[in-house]
Amino acid sequence: MSHRPNDMIALAKTKAEPGLWMGRYPVPEIGPEDVLIKINKTGICGTDIHIWNWDDWASQTVPVPLITGHEFAGEIVEIGAQVEGLSIGQRVSGEGHLVGKLSRQSRSGKFHLDPETRGIGVNEQGAFAQYLKLPAFNVVPLPDDIPDEIGAILDPLGNAVHTALSFNLVSEDVLITGAGPIGIMAAAVARHVGARNVVITDINQDRLALAEQVTDVVAVNVANEDLKDVIARLGLKEGFDVGMEMSGNQAALDQMVEAMVMGGQIAMLGIPPGKSPVDWSRIVFKAITIKGVYGREIFETWYKMISMLQNGLDVSKVITHEFPVAAFETGFGEMLTGSSGKVVLDWTSS
């Protein structure tokens, strides 16, 4: 990297209270197996909102001070001595879960299940910065036909793809509870791979309207429309085949269980707060399969979603706002309203 700068602008949690603060920090020194990435664009994630709000989870998990952020796209500007297969100037995104190599799961290639996983922007220095140090193992090259703003949201798209591809969706009827950005992208994936009906529920009308703009989906506001009426209108005789719980809302999960066919399959990405009462007898008697989903399958999910983006999957409309990083407080404000889609920060002018 020619004329390596000494310092960089970054957004960090520097106080144990709500907010993030912009400051100047040293450019990371990379090791022999790392690359240095110049960040072009970043996405603001729900996790970043937890860290901004400094809720119970964040205060127990995130060290202070810490540069946050983990959704990014940029280009490689420096390469460690032992790195092969990557080049200076190459456009990349990357897997934000840093995994160990010693666990049974890692040694069998199931990297996403490694119990020693640490997250950039959560446990380690993150991507809300002009430069990010990342192990070369975690780098995902970006094809030329995927722009930086889409590269910056591959992490949450990967959550959606991992959840959606947990079960066979071809010709199936799919129910998604929670029309946040990941739920909406999961609906787009379900349509792309050939689901018959895709219904998405929420009580936030702005988010439901966004879902209808992004993909061909039946958006249902369960505050004023009965899901049973929707099932009848669609002609579903026994209910939904596959469910994706994206809301973290206990009532939504209960409603999903009731709406499933006998032997239905549910993938859960949403995280209910605390301990939630579950009517297990309904799940047992309906022979429901429930799969917990965390992160992305490393690297199969990345391969699948990049391939889908190249053959027609379009999630670009899920990005509703883009701001220069200097206006990061405005960007977080849009996320905090609960009615935005994905919010992207542009670092190229910083």
Coordinates of C-alpha atoms in Angstrom, one line a residue:
M1 CA 0.0 0.0 0.0
S2 CA 1.7 3.1 -1.2
H3 CA 1.7 6.2 1.1
R4 CA 0.0 4.3 3.9
P5 CA -1.9 6.8 6.0
N6 CA -1.2 6.8 9.7
D7 CA -4.8 7.2 10.9
M8 CA -8.3 6.9 9.7
I9 CA -11.9 8.0 10.5
A10 CA -14.0 5.5 12.2
L11 CA -17.3 5.2 14.2
A12 CA -16.8 3.7 17.6
K13 CA -18.5 2.9 20.9
T14 CA -16.3 4.9 23.2
K15 CA -18.7 5.3 26.1
A16 CA -20.9 2.8 27.9
E17 CA -24.1 4.7 26.9
P18 CA -26.3 5.1 23.8
G19 CA -24.7 6.4 20.6
L20 CA -21.6 6.1 18.5
W21 CA -18.9 8.6 18.1
M22 CA -16.7 9.6 15.1
G23 CA -13.0 9.8 15.7
R24 CA -9.6 9.2 14.3
Y25 CA -7.8 5.9 14.9
P26 CA -4.6 4.2 13.8
V27 CA -4.9 2.3 10.5
P28 CA -4.8 -1.4 11.5
E29 CA -1.5 -3.3 11.1
I30 CA -2.1 -6.5 9.2
G31 CA -0.5 -9.9 9.9
P32 CA 0.9 -12.3 7.3
E33 CA -2.5 -14.0 6.8
D34 CA -4.5 -10.8 6.7
V35 CA -5.5 -8.2 4.1
L36 CA -6.3 -4.5 4.6
I37 CA -9.5 -3.4 3.0
K38 CA -10.3 0.2 2.1
I39 CA -14.0 0.5 2.9
N40 CA -16.3 2.0 0.3
K41 CA -19.8 1.3 1.7
T42 CA -21.2 -0.2 4.9
G43 CA -24.7 -1.3 5.9
I44 CA -26.3 -0.5 9.3
C45 CA -27.5 -3.8 10.9
G46 CA -30.1 -4.5 13.6
T47 CA -27.1 -5.6 15.7
D48 CA -25.6 -2.1 15.3
I49 CA -28.9 -0.6 16.6
H50 CA -28.6 -2.8 19.7
I51 CA -25.1 -1.5 20.2
W52 CA -26.2 2.1 19.5
N53 CA -29.0 1.8 22.1
W54 CA -26.6 0.1 24.5
D55 CA -29.3 -2.4 25.6
D56 CA -28.7 -5.3 28.0
W57 CA -27.2 -7.6 25.3
A58 CA -24.8 -4.9 24.0
S59 CA -23.6 -3.9 27.4
Q60 CA -22.8 -7.5 28.3
T61 CA -21.2 -8.4 25.0
V62 CA -19.4 -5.4 23.4
P63 CA -16.1 -4.2 24.8
V64 CA -15.6 -0.4 25.1
P65 CA -13.9 1.1 23.2
L66 CA -14.7 -0.7 19.9
I67 CA -15.0 0.2 16.3
T68 CA -18.4 -1.3 15.3
G69 CA -20.0 -2.4 12.0
H70 CA -19.8 -5.6 10.1
E71 CA -21.6 -5.2 6.8
F72 CA -19.2 -3.8 4.2
A73 CA -17.8 -3.6 0.7
G74 CA -14.5 -2.2 -0.4
E75 CA -11.2 -3.0 -2.1
I76 CA -7.9 -4.6 -1.0
V77 CA -5.1 -2.2 -0.5
E78 CA -2.5 -4.3 1.4
I79 CA -1.9 -8.0 1.4
G80 CA -0.1 -10.1 4.1
A81 CA 3.0 -12.0 3.1
Q82 CA 1.4 -15.5 3.2
V83 CA -1.8 -14.6 1.4
E84 CA -2.5 -16.2 -2.0
G85 CA -5.2 -15.8 -4.6
L86 CA -6.1 -12.2 -3.8
S87 CA -4.7 -9.0 -5.4
I88 CA -4.3 -5.3 -4.7
G89 CA -7.3 -3.3 -6.0
Q90 CA -9.6 -6.3 -5.9
R91 CA -13.2 -5.5 -4.9
V92 CA -14.4 -7.6 -1.9
S93 CA -16.9 -8.1 0.8
G94 CA -16.3 -10.5 3.6
E95 CA -17.6 -12.9 6.3
G96 CA -17.7 -11.1 9.6
H97 CA -17.6 -14.2 11.7
L98 CA -14.0 -15.0 12.7
V99 CA -13.9 -18.7 13.4
G100 CA -11.4 -21.0 15.1
K101 CA -9.7 -24.0 13.6
L102 CA -9.7 -26.5 16.5
S103 CA -13.3 -27.4 17.1
R104 CA -14.9 -30.5 15.8
Q105 CA -17.3 -28.4 13.7
S106 CA -14.5 -26.4 12.1
R107 CA -12.4 -29.4 11.4
S108 CA -15.3 -31.0 9.6
G109 CA -15.8 -27.9 7.5
K110 CA -18.9 -26.6 9.3
F111 CA -17.3 -23.3 10.0
H112 CA -20.6 -21.5 10.8
L113 CA -21.0 -23.8 13.8
D114 CA -17.6 -23.1 15.4
P115 CA -18.3 -22.3 19.1
E116 CA -15.2 -20.0 19.3
T117 CA -16.7 -17.6 16.7
R118 CA -16.0 -13.9 17.3
G119 CA -17.7 -11.1 15.3
I120 CA -16.1 -8.1 13.8
G121 CA -17.8 -5.0 15.1
V122 CA -19.1 -6.9 18.1
N123 CA -16.1 -8.6 19.7
E124 CA -13.3 -7.4 17.4
Q125 CA -12.6 -4.1 15.6
G126 CA -15.1 -3.6 12.9
A127 CA -15.9 -2.1 9.5
F128 CA -17.3 1.3 10.3
A129 CA -13.9 2.7 9.4
Q130 CA -11.9 3.8 6.4
Y131 CA -9.8 0.6 6.7
L132 CA -10.5 -2.9 8.0
K133 CA -8.1 -5.7 8.8
L134 CA -9.6 -9.0 7.9
P135 CA -8.2 -12.5 7.7
A136 CA -7.8 -13.5 4.0
F137 CA -9.8 -16.6 4.8
N138 CA -12.8 -14.4 5.4
V139 CA -12.6 -12.4 2.2
V140 CA -15.3 -12.8 -0.4
P141 CA -14.4 -11.4 -3.9
L142 CA -17.1 -9.3 -5.5
P143 CA -17.9 -9.9 -9.1
D144 CA -17.9 -6.8 -11.3
D145 CA -21.7 -7.0 -11.8
I146 CA -22.4 -6.6 -8.0
P147 CA -22.1 -3.0 -7.0
D148 CA -20.7 -1.8 -3.7
E149 CA -24.1 -1.0 -2.1
I150 CA -25.2 -4.6 -2.7
G151 CA -21.8 -5.9 -1.6
A152 CA -22.4 -4.0 1.7
I153 CA -25.6 -5.9 2.4
L154 CA -24.4 -9.4 1.5
D155 CA -24.1 -10.2 5.2
P156 CA -27.8 -9.7 6.0
L157 CA -28.8 -11.1 2.6
G158 CA -26.8 -14.1 3.7
N159 CA -28.9 -14.5 6.8
A160 CA -32.0 -14.5 4.6
V161 CA -30.5 -17.0 2.1
H162 CA -29.3 -19.3 4.9
T163 CA -32.8 -19.2 6.5
A164 CA -34.7 -19.6 3.2
L165 CA -32.6 -22.4 1.9
S166 CA -32.9 -24.4 5.2
F167 CA -35.8 -26.3 3.6
N168 CA -37.0 -27.1 0.1
L169 CA -39.1 -24.2 -1.2
V170 CA -39.8 -25.4 -4.7
S171 CA -43.6 -25.2 -5.3
E172 CA -44.2 -24.8 -1.6
D173 CA -46.4 -22.3 0.3
V174 CA -44.3 -20.1 2.5
L175 CA -45.1 -18.0 5.6
I176 CA -42.6 -15.4 6.8
T177 CA -43.3 -13.6 10.1
G178 CA -41.5 -10.2 10.3
A179 CA -41.1 -7.8 7.4
G180 CA -37.8 -6.3 8.4
P181 CA -35.1 -6.1 5.7
I182 CA -34.0 -9.7 6.3
G183 CA -37.5 -11.0 6.2
I184 CA -38.2 -9.1 3.0
M185 CA -35.0 -10.4 1.4
A186 CA -36.0 -14.0 2.4
A187 CA -39.3 -13.5 0.7
A188 CA -37.4 -12.4 -2.5
V189 CA -35.2 -15.5 -2.3
A190 CA -38.3 -17.8 -1.8
R191 CA -39.9 -16.3 -4.9
H192 CA -36.6 -16.6 -6.8
V193 CA -36.2 -20.3 -6.1
G194 CA -39.7 -21.2 -7.0
A195 CA -42.1 -21.0 -4.0
R196 CA -45.8 -21.0 -5.0
N197 CA -47.2 -18.5 -2.5
V198 CA -45.1 -16.3 -0.2
V199 CA -47.0 -14.5 2.6
I200 CA -45.2 -12.0 4.9
T201 CA -46.8 -10.7 8.1
D202 CA -46.0 -7.7 10.3
I203 CA -47.9 -4.9 12.1
N204 CA -45.7 -2.2 10.5
Q205 CA -47.4 -1.0 7.4
D206 CA -44.4 0.8 6.1
R207 CA -42.3 -2.4 6.1
L208 CA -45.2 -4.4 4.5
A209 CA -45.4 -1.8 1.7
L210 CA -41.6 -2.1 1.2
A211 CA -42.0 -5.8 0.9
E212 CA -44.5 -5.4 -1.9
Q213 CA -42.1 -3.1 -3.7
V214 CA -39.1 -5.5 -3.4
T215 CA -40.8 -8.8 -4.5
D216 CA -44.0 -10.5 -5.5
V217 CA -45.4 -11.3 -2.0
V218 CA -48.7 -11.3 -0.2
A219 CA -48.2 -8.7 2.6
V220 CA -50.5 -9.1 5.6
N221 CA -50.9 -6.7 8.5
V222 CA -52.0 -9.1 11.2
A223 CA -53.2 -6.1 13.3
N224 CA -56.2 -5.7 11.0
E225 CA -56.4 -8.9 8.8
D226 CA -56.9 -12.4 10.0
L227 CA -54.3 -14.8 8.6
K228 CA -56.9 -17.5 8.4
D229 CA -58.8 -15.4 5.9
V230 CA -55.6 -15.1 3.8
I231 CA -55.1 -18.9 3.9
A232 CA -58.7 -19.3 2.6
R233 CA -58.3 -16.7 0.0
L234 CA -55.1 -18.3 -1.4
G235 CA -56.8 -21.7 -1.4
L236 CA -54.4 -23.4 1.0
K237 CA -56.3 -26.4 2.2
E238 CA -54.0 -27.4 5.0
G239 CA -51.8 -24.4 5.7
F240 CA -48.2 -23.4 5.0
D241 CA -45.5 -25.9 4.2
V242 CA -42.5 -23.8 5.3
G243 CA -42.2 -21.0 7.8
M244 CA -39.5 -18.5 8.4
E245 CA -39.7 -16.7 11.8
M246 CA -37.8 -13.4 11.4
S247 CA -39.6 -11.2 14.0
G248 CA -38.4 -12.4 17.4
N249 CA -42.1 -12.0 18.4
Q250 CA -43.6 -14.8 20.5
A251 CA -47.1 -14.2 19.2
A252 CA -45.8 -14.4 15.6
L253 CA -44.3 -17.8 16.3
D254 CA -47.5 -19.1 17.9
Q255 CA -49.5 -17.9 14.9
M256 CA -47.0 -19.5 12.6
V257 CA -47.3 -22.9 14.3
E258 CA -51.1 -22.8 14.0
A259 CA -50.9 -21.9 10.3
M260 CA -48.5 -24.7 9.4
V261 CA -49.4 -28.0 7.7
M262 CA -49.0 -31.2 9.6
G263 CA -45.3 -32.0 9.4
G264 CA -44.4 -28.4 8.5
Q265 CA -40.9 -27.0 8.8
I266 CA -39.9 -23.7 10.5
A267 CA -36.6 -22.0 10.3
M268 CA -36.1 -19.4 13.1
L269 CA -33.7 -16.5 12.7
G270 CA -35.6 -14.0 14.9
I271 CA -34.5 -13.9 18.5
P272 CA -37.3 -13.7 21.1
P273 CA -36.4 -11.5 24.1
G274 CA -35.6 -13.5 27.3
K275 CA -37.5 -16.7 27.9
S276 CA -40.7 -17.1 26.0
P277 CA -43.6 -19.6 26.7
V278 CA -44.0 -22.1 23.9
D279 CA -47.0 -24.5 23.5
W280 CA -44.8 -27.5 22.8
S281 CA -47.7 -29.8 22.7
R282 CA -49.0 -28.1 19.5
I283 CA -45.5 -28.4 17.9
V284 CA -45.3 -32.1 18.9
F285 CA -48.9 -33.0 17.8
K286 CA -48.4 -31.2 14.5
A287 CA -45.0 -32.9 14.0
I288 CA -43.3 -29.6 13.3
T289 CA -39.6 -29.4 12.6
I290 CA -37.9 -26.2 14.0
K291 CA -34.4 -25.2 13.0
G292 CA -32.5 -22.4 14.6
V293 CA -30.5 -20.4 12.1
Y294 CA -27.4 -18.4 13.0
G295 CA -25.2 -16.3 10.6
R296 CA -24.4 -17.8 7.2
E297 CA -23.0 -21.2 6.1
I298 CA -19.4 -20.4 5.5
F299 CA -18.9 -20.2 2.5
E300 CA -21.8 -22.0 0.8
T301 CA -24.3 -19.3 1.5
W302 CA -22.0 -16.7 -0.1
Y303 CA -21.6 -18.8 -3.2
K304 CA -25.4 -19.3 -3.4
M305 CA -26.4 -15.7 -2.9
I306 CA -23.8 -14.3 -5.3
S307 CA -25.0 -16.8 -7.9
M308 CA -28.6 -15.8 -7.4
L309 CA -27.8 -12.1 -7.7
Q310 CA -26.1 -12.9 -11.0
N311 CA -29.1 -14.8 -12.3
G312 CA -31.8 -12.4 -11.5
L313 CA -32.4 -12.0 -7.8
D314 CA -32.9 -8.3 -7.2
V315 CA -32.9 -7.0 -3.6
S316 CA -31.8 -3.5 -4.5
K317 CA -35.1 -1.8 -3.4
V318 CA -34.6 -3.1 0.1
I319 CA -32.0 -0.3 0.4
T320 CA -34.1 2.8 1.2
H321 CA -31.5 5.3 2.3
E322 CA -27.8 6.0 1.6
F323 CA -25.9 8.7 3.4
P324 CA -22.3 10.0 3.5
V325 CA -20.6 8.7 6.7
A326 CA -20.5 12.3 8.0
A327 CA -24.3 12.0 8.3
F328 CA -24.2 8.7 10.2
E329 CA -26.4 10.0 13.0
T330 CA -29.1 10.7 10.4
G331 CA -28.7 7.1 9.0
F332 CA -29.1 5.6 12.5
G333 CA -32.1 7.9 13.1
E334 CA -33.7 6.4 10.0
M335 CA -33.1 2.9 11.3
L336 CA -34.4 3.8 14.7
T337 CA -37.8 4.9 13.2
G338 CA -38.4 1.2 12.4
S339 CA -39.9 2.0 9.0
S340 CA -36.7 2.1 6.8
G341 CA -35.3 -0.7 4.8
K342 CA -31.5 -1.1 4.8
V343 CA -29.5 2.0 5.4
V344 CA -26.1 2.3 3.7
L345 CA -23.2 4.6 4.6
D346 CA -20.8 5.8 1.9
W347 CA -17.2 6.1 3.0
T348 CA -15.7 7.2 -0.3
S349 CA -16.0 10.9 0.4
S350 CA -14.7 10.7 4.0

